[in-house]
Tab-separated table of C-alpha atoms in Angstrom:
chain	number	residue	atom	x	y	z
A	1	MET	CA	18.582	-8.148	-8.785
A	2	ASP	CA	20.268	-6.103	-11.514
A	3	THR	CA	18.963	-2.552	-11.125
A	4	SER	CA	20.713	-1.137	-14.167
A	5	ARG	CA	18.694	0.005	-17.136
A	6	ALA	CA	16.713	-2.893	-18.598
A	7	THR	CA	18.266	-4.495	-21.702
A	8	VAL	CA	15.078	-5.834	-23.191
A	9	ARG	CA	15.363	-6.887	-26.844
A	10	THR	CA	11.771	-7.406	-27.960
A	11	VAL	CA	9.244	-7.842	-25.169
A	12	ALA	CA	5.584	-6.874	-25.028
A	13	GLY	CA	4.094	-4.857	-22.198
A	14	VAL	CA	0.361	-4.530	-21.537
A	15	ASP	CA	-1.414	-2.147	-19.169
A	16	ILE	CA	-5.044	-3.035	-18.462
A	17	GLY	CA	-6.622	0.076	-16.974
A	18	GLY	CA	-10.168	0.967	-16.058
A	19	THR	CA	-10.986	2.763	-19.318
A	20	LYS	CA	-8.367	1.613	-21.832
A	21	VAL	CA	-5.736	-1.034	-22.543
A	22	THR	CA	-2.239	-0.017	-23.664
A	23	PHE	CA	-0.014	-2.425	-25.591
A	24	ILE	CA	3.671	-1.722	-26.284
A	25	LEU	CA	6.658	-3.386	-27.890
A	26	TRP	CA	9.798	-2.619	-25.914
A	27	SER	CA	13.016	-3.038	-27.873
A	28	GLY	CA	16.492	-2.170	-26.625
A	29	ASP	CA	15.757	0.763	-24.348
A	30	ALA	CA	12.670	2.355	-25.856
A	31	ILE	CA	9.067	1.828	-26.898
A	32	ALA	CA	9.185	0.614	-30.488
A	33	TYR	CA	5.429	0.491	-31.032
A	34	ARG	CA	2.288	1.380	-29.106
A	35	VAL	CA	-1.415	0.739	-29.552
A	36	VAL	CA	-4.210	1.866	-27.214
A	37	LEU	CA	-7.672	0.305	-27.295
A	38	PRO	CA	-10.709	1.653	-25.418
A	39	TYR	CA	-11.968	-0.696	-22.749
A	40	ALA	CA	-15.552	-1.667	-23.527
A	41	ALA	CA	-15.717	-5.352	-22.588
A	42	ARG	CA	-18.828	-6.488	-20.715
A	43	SER	CA	-17.771	-10.085	-20.088
A	44	SER	CA	-14.663	-12.202	-19.644
A	45	ARG	CA	-15.040	-13.446	-23.214
A	46	GLU	CA	-15.204	-9.930	-24.683
A	47	PHE	CA	-12.267	-8.966	-22.491
A	48	SER	CA	-10.155	-11.858	-23.790
A	49	GLU	CA	-11.029	-10.936	-27.378
A	50	LEU	CA	-9.939	-7.347	-26.738
A	51	ILE	CA	-6.583	-8.481	-25.362
A	52	LEU	CA	-5.977	-10.759	-28.336
A	53	GLN	CA	-6.873	-7.927	-30.703
A	54	GLY	CA	-4.142	-5.758	-29.199
A	55	MET	CA	-1.633	-8.602	-29.052
A	56	GLY	CA	-2.404	-9.328	-32.693
A	57	ASP	CA	-1.411	-5.762	-33.559
A	58	LEU	CA	1.865	-6.187	-31.670
A	59	ARG	CA	2.615	-9.530	-33.292
A	60	ARG	CA	2.032	-8.133	-36.786
A	61	ARG	CA	4.249	-5.145	-36.050
A	62	ALA	CA	6.998	-7.404	-34.706
A	63	ALA	CA	6.772	-9.579	-37.821
A	64	ASP	CA	6.957	-6.494	-40.052
A	65	VAL	CA	10.346	-5.562	-38.584
A	66	GLY	CA	11.600	-9.149	-38.468
A	67	VAL	CA	11.587	-9.823	-34.724
A	68	ALA	CA	9.717	-12.178	-32.423
A	69	ILE	CA	8.073	-11.344	-29.099
A	70	MET	CA	10.242	-13.071	-26.489
A	71	GLY	CA	7.735	-12.650	-23.672
A	72	THR	CA	4.861	-10.518	-22.431
A	73	GLY	CA	4.313	-8.735	-19.145
A	74	ILE	CA	0.741	-7.782	-18.293
A	75	GLY	CA	-0.171	-5.185	-15.680
A	76	CYS	CA	-3.745	-5.476	-14.425
A	77	ALA	CA	-5.817	-2.942	-12.497
A	78	GLY	CA	-7.013	-5.381	-9.874
A	79	MET	CA	-6.095	-8.601	-8.127
A	80	VAL	CA	-4.066	-11.191	-9.997
A	81	ASP	CA	-2.845	-14.695	-9.253
A	82	GLN	CA	0.759	-14.372	-10.415
A	83	LYS	CA	1.557	-18.040	-9.856
A	84	HIS	CA	-1.193	-19.317	-12.165
A	85	GLY	CA	-1.406	-16.304	-14.459
A	86	VAL	CA	-5.067	-15.570	-13.707
A	87	PHE	CA	-6.701	-12.128	-13.629
A	88	LEU	CA	-9.042	-12.705	-10.692
A	89	PHE	CA	-11.274	-9.648	-10.653
A	90	PRO	CA	-10.942	-5.911	-11.178
A	91	PRO	CA	-13.124	-3.799	-8.830
A	92	ASN	CA	-13.969	-1.368	-11.639
A	93	MET	CA	-14.681	-3.892	-14.425
A	94	PRO	CA	-18.017	-5.645	-13.791
A	95	GLY	CA	-18.410	-8.922	-15.637
A	96	VAL	CA	-14.711	-9.803	-15.873
A	97	ARG	CA	-13.701	-12.654	-13.587
A	98	ASP	CA	-11.029	-15.364	-13.419
A	99	VAL	CA	-9.456	-14.872	-16.860
A	100	ALA	CA	-6.440	-17.136	-17.506
A	101	LEU	CA	-4.570	-14.339	-19.264
A	102	ALA	CA	-1.094	-15.873	-19.121
A	103	ASP	CA	-2.304	-18.994	-20.928
A	104	ILE	CA	-4.357	-16.970	-23.418
A	105	VAL	CA	-1.575	-14.531	-24.305
A	106	GLY	CA	1.211	-17.081	-24.068
A	107	GLY	CA	-0.663	-19.470	-26.321
A	108	PHE	CA	-1.248	-16.688	-28.829
A	109	THR	CA	2.369	-15.476	-28.987
A	110	GLY	CA	4.132	-18.776	-28.356
A	111	ALA	CA	6.206	-17.103	-25.625
A	112	PRO	CA	5.907	-16.845	-21.821
A	113	ALA	CA	3.448	-14.344	-20.371
A	114	TYR	CA	3.459	-12.975	-16.836
A	115	LEU	CA	0.743	-11.178	-14.862
A	116	GLU	CA	1.166	-8.552	-12.178
A	117	ASN	CA	-0.809	-5.749	-10.575
A	118	ASP	CA	-0.509	-2.546	-12.612
A	119	ALA	CA	0.775	-0.445	-9.717
A	120	ASN	CA	3.519	-3.005	-9.059
A	121	CYS	CA	4.465	-2.735	-12.722
A	122	ALA	CA	4.517	1.066	-12.563
A	123	LEU	CA	6.776	1.057	-9.506
A	124	PHE	CA	9.025	-1.557	-11.114
A	125	ALA	CA	9.512	0.790	-14.083
A	126	GLU	CA	10.507	3.605	-11.719
A	127	TRP	CA	12.854	1.340	-9.793
A	128	VAL	CA	14.609	-0.085	-12.855
A	129	SER	CA	15.078	3.154	-14.795
A	130	GLY	CA	13.045	5.976	-13.261
A	131	VAL	CA	13.077	8.138	-10.145
A	132	ALA	CA	13.585	5.251	-7.711
A	133	VAL	CA	16.801	3.809	-9.162
A	134	GLY	CA	19.135	2.787	-6.343
A	135	ARG	CA	16.516	3.015	-3.580
A	136	ARG	CA	16.058	-0.065	-1.410
A	137	ASN	CA	12.643	0.713	0.074
A	138	VAL	CA	9.979	2.570	-1.887
A	139	VAL	CA	6.228	3.171	-1.608
A	140	MET	CA	4.209	4.165	-4.672
A	141	PHE	CA	0.760	5.724	-4.929
A	142	ALA	CA	-0.855	5.435	-8.365
A	143	VAL	CA	-3.825	7.810	-8.477
A	144	GLY	CA	-6.115	7.463	-11.463
A	145	THR	CA	-9.642	6.100	-11.799
A	146	GLY	CA	-8.846	4.324	-8.535
A	147	VAL	CA	-5.890	4.371	-6.139
A	148	GLY	CA	-3.266	1.678	-6.513
A	149	GLY	CA	-0.136	1.071	-4.513
A	150	ALA	CA	3.103	-0.867	-4.605
A	151	PHE	CA	6.119	-1.535	-2.391
A	152	ILE	CA	9.797	-2.209	-2.977
A	153	VAL	CA	11.174	-3.749	0.231
A	154	ASP	CA	14.893	-4.474	0.568
A	155	GLY	CA	15.349	-4.197	-3.187
A	156	HIS	CA	12.524	-6.475	-4.302
A	157	LEU	CA	8.841	-6.155	-5.125
A	158	TYR	CA	6.833	-7.054	-2.050
A	159	VAL	CA	3.531	-8.750	-2.876
A	160	GLY	CA	2.711	-10.501	0.397
A	161	ARG	CA	1.347	-13.910	1.277
A	162	HIS	CA	-1.438	-13.971	-1.329
A	163	GLY	CA	0.287	-11.736	-3.871
A	164	PHE	CA	-2.135	-8.862	-3.257
A	165	ALA	CA	-0.017	-6.485	-1.146
A	166	GLY	CA	-0.244	-2.846	-2.138
A	167	GLU	CA	-4.020	-2.385	-2.181
A	168	ILE	CA	-3.551	1.096	-0.754
A	169	GLY	CA	-6.808	2.271	-2.270
A	170	HIS	CA	-8.716	0.047	0.130
A	171	LEU	CA	-7.211	1.367	3.340
A	172	PRO	CA	-10.190	2.285	5.560
A	173	MET	CA	-10.290	6.067	5.841
A	174	VAL	CA	-13.823	7.311	6.517
A	175	ASP	CA	-16.288	5.842	8.996
A	176	ARG	CA	-19.650	5.352	7.276
A	177	GLY	CA	-18.118	6.703	4.075
A	178	LEU	CA	-19.130	6.228	0.458
A	179	LEU	CA	-19.497	2.799	-1.106
A	180	CYS	CA	-16.318	1.610	-2.820
A	181	GLY	CA	-16.079	-0.616	-5.877
A	182	CYS	CA	-14.766	-3.375	-3.598
A	183	GLY	CA	-18.134	-3.460	-1.805
A	184	ARG	CA	-16.965	-1.769	1.394
A	185	HIS	CA	-17.464	1.771	2.625
A	186	GLY	CA	-14.993	4.569	3.270
A	187	CYS	CA	-11.922	3.251	1.445
A	188	LEU	CA	-9.165	5.703	0.479
A	189	GLU	CA	-10.226	5.230	-3.134
A	190	THR	CA	-13.646	6.769	-2.418
A	191	THR	CA	-12.007	10.059	-1.405
A	192	ALA	CA	-8.657	10.330	-3.196
A	193	SER	CA	-9.153	8.815	-6.665
A	194	GLY	CA	-10.388	10.479	-9.824
A	195	THR	CA	-13.750	8.869	-9.174
A	196	GLY	CA	-13.726	10.115	-5.580
A	197	ILE	CA	-12.968	13.665	-6.696
A	198	GLU	CA	-15.803	13.533	-9.214
A	199	ARG	CA	-18.264	12.228	-6.639
A	200	TYR	CA	-17.280	14.954	-4.181
A	201	VAL	CA	-17.851	17.722	-6.731
A	202	GLU	CA	-21.149	16.222	-7.903
A	203	SER	CA	-22.397	16.077	-4.315
A	204	ALA	CA	-21.283	19.641	-3.590
A	205	LEU	CA	-22.957	20.994	-6.721
A	206	ALA	CA	-26.163	19.135	-5.870
A	207	LYS	CA	-26.129	20.854	-2.478
A	208	GLY	CA	-25.775	24.273	-4.092
A	209	SER	CA	-22.050	24.989	-3.720
A	210	LYS	CA	-20.905	27.922	-5.831
A	211	SER	CA	-18.756	27.008	-8.808
A	212	LEU	CA	-18.340	27.662	-12.506
A	213	MET	CA	-18.521	23.904	-13.009
A	214	THR	CA	-21.640	22.097	-14.194
A	215	MET	CA	-22.676	18.525	-13.441
A	216	LYS	CA	-21.241	17.588	-16.842
A	217	ASP	CA	-17.887	19.066	-15.830
A	218	ALA	CA	-17.992	17.120	-12.569
A	219	ALA	CA	-17.987	13.831	-14.478
A	220	SER	CA	-14.311	14.256	-15.382
A	221	ALA	CA	-11.444	14.601	-12.901
A	222	ARG	CA	-9.338	16.041	-15.713
A	223	THR	CA	-11.907	18.781	-16.322
A	224	ILE	CA	-12.142	19.475	-12.591
A	225	SER	CA	-8.349	19.868	-12.487
A	226	GLU	CA	-8.530	22.439	-15.288
A	227	PHE	CA	-11.072	24.447	-13.301
A	228	ALA	CA	-8.818	24.181	-10.240
A	229	HIS	CA	-5.874	25.580	-12.186
A	230	HIS	CA	-8.093	28.488	-13.250
A	231	GLY	CA	-9.037	29.342	-9.678
A	232	ASP	CA	-12.368	27.576	-9.121
A	233	LEU	CA	-12.563	27.201	-5.346
A	234	LEU	CA	-14.715	24.065	-5.323
A	235	ALA	CA	-12.387	22.323	-7.767
A	236	GLN	CA	-9.374	23.310	-5.679
A	237	GLN	CA	-11.109	22.113	-2.528
A	238	ALA	CA	-11.844	18.730	-4.128
A	239	PHE	CA	-8.187	18.129	-4.976
A	240	LYS	CA	-6.952	19.444	-1.631
A	241	ARG	CA	-9.311	17.074	0.170
A	242	ALA	CA	-8.062	14.143	-1.906
A	243	ALA	CA	-4.457	15.129	-1.189
A	244	ARG	CA	-5.115	15.263	2.557
A	245	TYR	CA	-6.366	11.689	2.544
A	246	LEU	CA	-3.368	10.610	0.469
A	247	GLY	CA	-1.128	12.290	3.031
A	248	ARG	CA	-2.763	10.393	5.870
A	249	ALA	CA	-2.278	7.129	4.007
A	250	ALA	CA	1.336	8.034	3.226
A	251	ALA	CA	2.009	8.725	6.904
A	252	ALA	CA	0.594	5.344	7.876
A	253	LEU	CA	2.879	3.617	5.383
A	254	ILE	CA	5.917	5.702	6.343
A	255	ASN	CA	5.382	4.798	9.989
A	256	THR	CA	4.961	1.131	9.032
A	257	LEU	CA	7.594	0.554	6.331
A	258	ASP	CA	10.200	3.306	6.889
A	259	PRO	CA	10.816	3.821	3.141
A	260	ASP	CA	13.528	5.848	1.399
A	261	MET	CA	11.057	7.354	-1.056
A	262	VAL	CA	7.373	7.898	-1.760
A	263	VAL	CA	6.516	8.044	-5.476
A	264	LEU	CA	3.277	9.611	-6.718
A	265	GLY	CA	2.034	8.676	-10.173
A	266	GLY	CA	-1.120	8.109	-12.186
A	267	GLY	CA	-3.227	10.264	-14.466
A	268	VAL	CA	-4.914	12.261	-11.697
A	269	ALA	CA	-1.592	12.921	-9.961
A	270	GLU	CA	-0.275	14.421	-13.194
A	271	SER	CA	-2.575	17.390	-12.566
A	272	GLY	CA	0.106	18.667	-10.189
A	273	LEU	CA	-2.534	19.404	-7.560
A	274	LEU	CA	-1.850	16.621	-5.064
A	275	MET	CA	1.823	16.414	-4.126
A	276	ASP	CA	2.319	19.531	-1.977
A	277	GLU	CA	-0.669	18.982	0.314
A	278	MET	CA	-0.065	15.235	0.433
A	279	LYS	CA	3.520	15.779	1.594
A	280	ARG	CA	2.487	18.439	4.126
A	281	VAL	CA	-0.073	16.156	5.756
A	282	ALA	CA	2.279	13.169	5.639
A	283	GLN	CA	4.953	15.156	7.462
A	284	ARG	CA	2.494	16.300	10.119
A	285	ARG	CA	1.240	12.773	10.765
A	286	SER	CA	4.489	10.782	10.439
A	287	LEU	CA	6.926	10.118	13.251
A	288	PRO	CA	9.642	12.785	12.837
A	289	LEU	CA	12.530	10.318	12.847
A	290	LEU	CA	10.931	8.239	10.094
A	291	PHE	CA	10.064	11.271	7.965
A	292	GLU	CA	13.556	12.751	8.224
A	293	GLY	CA	15.415	12.455	4.907
A	294	ILE	CA	12.550	10.799	3.040
A	295	GLU	CA	12.123	11.740	-0.617
A	296	PHE	CA	8.797	12.492	-2.294
A	297	SER	CA	8.872	12.377	-6.078
A	298	MET	CA	6.502	12.479	-9.009
A	299	ALA	CA	6.835	9.417	-11.232
A	300	HIS	CA	9.111	9.702	-14.266
A	301	TYR	CA	6.993	7.460	-16.456
A	302	ARG	CA	3.559	8.830	-17.161
A	303	ASN	CA	0.756	7.089	-19.056
A	304	ASP	CA	3.060	4.265	-20.174
A	305	ALA	CA	4.384	3.446	-16.688
A	306	ALA	CA	2.552	0.165	-16.111
A	307	ALA	CA	3.112	-1.092	-19.664
A	308	VAL	CA	6.829	-0.272	-19.515
A	309	GLY	CA	7.135	-1.840	-16.073
A	310	ALA	CA	5.325	-4.956	-17.271
A	311	ALA	CA	7.829	-5.245	-20.126
A	312	PHE	CA	10.731	-4.800	-17.677
A	313	LEU	CA	9.208	-7.440	-15.413
A	314	ALA	CA	8.920	-9.944	-18.259
A	315	ASP	CA	12.507	-9.224	-19.290
A	316	GLN	CA	13.858	-9.800	-15.782
A	317	LEU	CA	11.856	-12.996	-15.286
A	318	LEU	CA	12.983	-14.338	-18.665
A	319	LYS	CA	16.572	-13.761	-17.524
A	320	GLY	CA	15.923	-15.695	-14.316
A	321	GLN	CA	16.336	-12.639	-12.090
A	322	THR	CA	14.868	-12.606	-8.583
A	323	VAL	CA	12.125	-9.991	-8.752
A	324	TYR	CA	9.998	-10.728	-5.692
A	325	SER	CA	10.861	-10.707	-2.010
A	326	THR	CA	11.006	-14.144	-0.434
């Protein structure tokens, strides 16, 4: 695969997150237009209408500047059927199931549309033109509302037999732990995600832990991070605990995949409160030979990572490039 900077002309990228959907037009080597819509769909039909609303904005913008959308890449926070272009189900979006997004978007734009997991898209962006350029084997943690993951193996996206590889957030971490959105207990996501951090603080406050935070503050991982930066011990403890679990998961993947680099991204990771403790625990729990020389890096792309990566993915697939491991 060509790992040089993507030469997309006009391609759309979509990032379907847990609370919002980001739509971009990528032209040349930059975002030419962006629109963000709050996610409020309660059914597959409302979800489809929301996606078409955003794509309509992109199509009008493209027409205004005299270009056509050549293709669309769509990053989804959840499991997707890449082969058939179906968004199967997102753990954090009740009511949305089995949406044929590739057909819906492709029919609307008159150009091919491709689906992929959002973490895979985010890592693809880093690998094409971010911190992971030139690396052959990379693991990514995307820590936001949930915890996503993605792998580059021997220079290609690795998605596994069913196309679902990278569900790092559902690694079993805690015996008899909290209920996860997937329906199981004790997943990494219940301890290390934004939601997991919030639940930890809420529980601690309910038990009388001392803190300047209120229950209202505990409902936002971003707010908790602000308290942590200002010295609140409970807030700091919540992030340190999350980072320790991320470090354990990183060690398991380092010992399994022997990567060149571990990339940490996502909105919660941008707090700057996770990397140091995560790396410390990963080093302690990894085999020394496998940890030697490994790089840990914060992601280059921030909130637009999955949308940019989705656009890159569409561009490469339109060119007939081999993106996935075989």
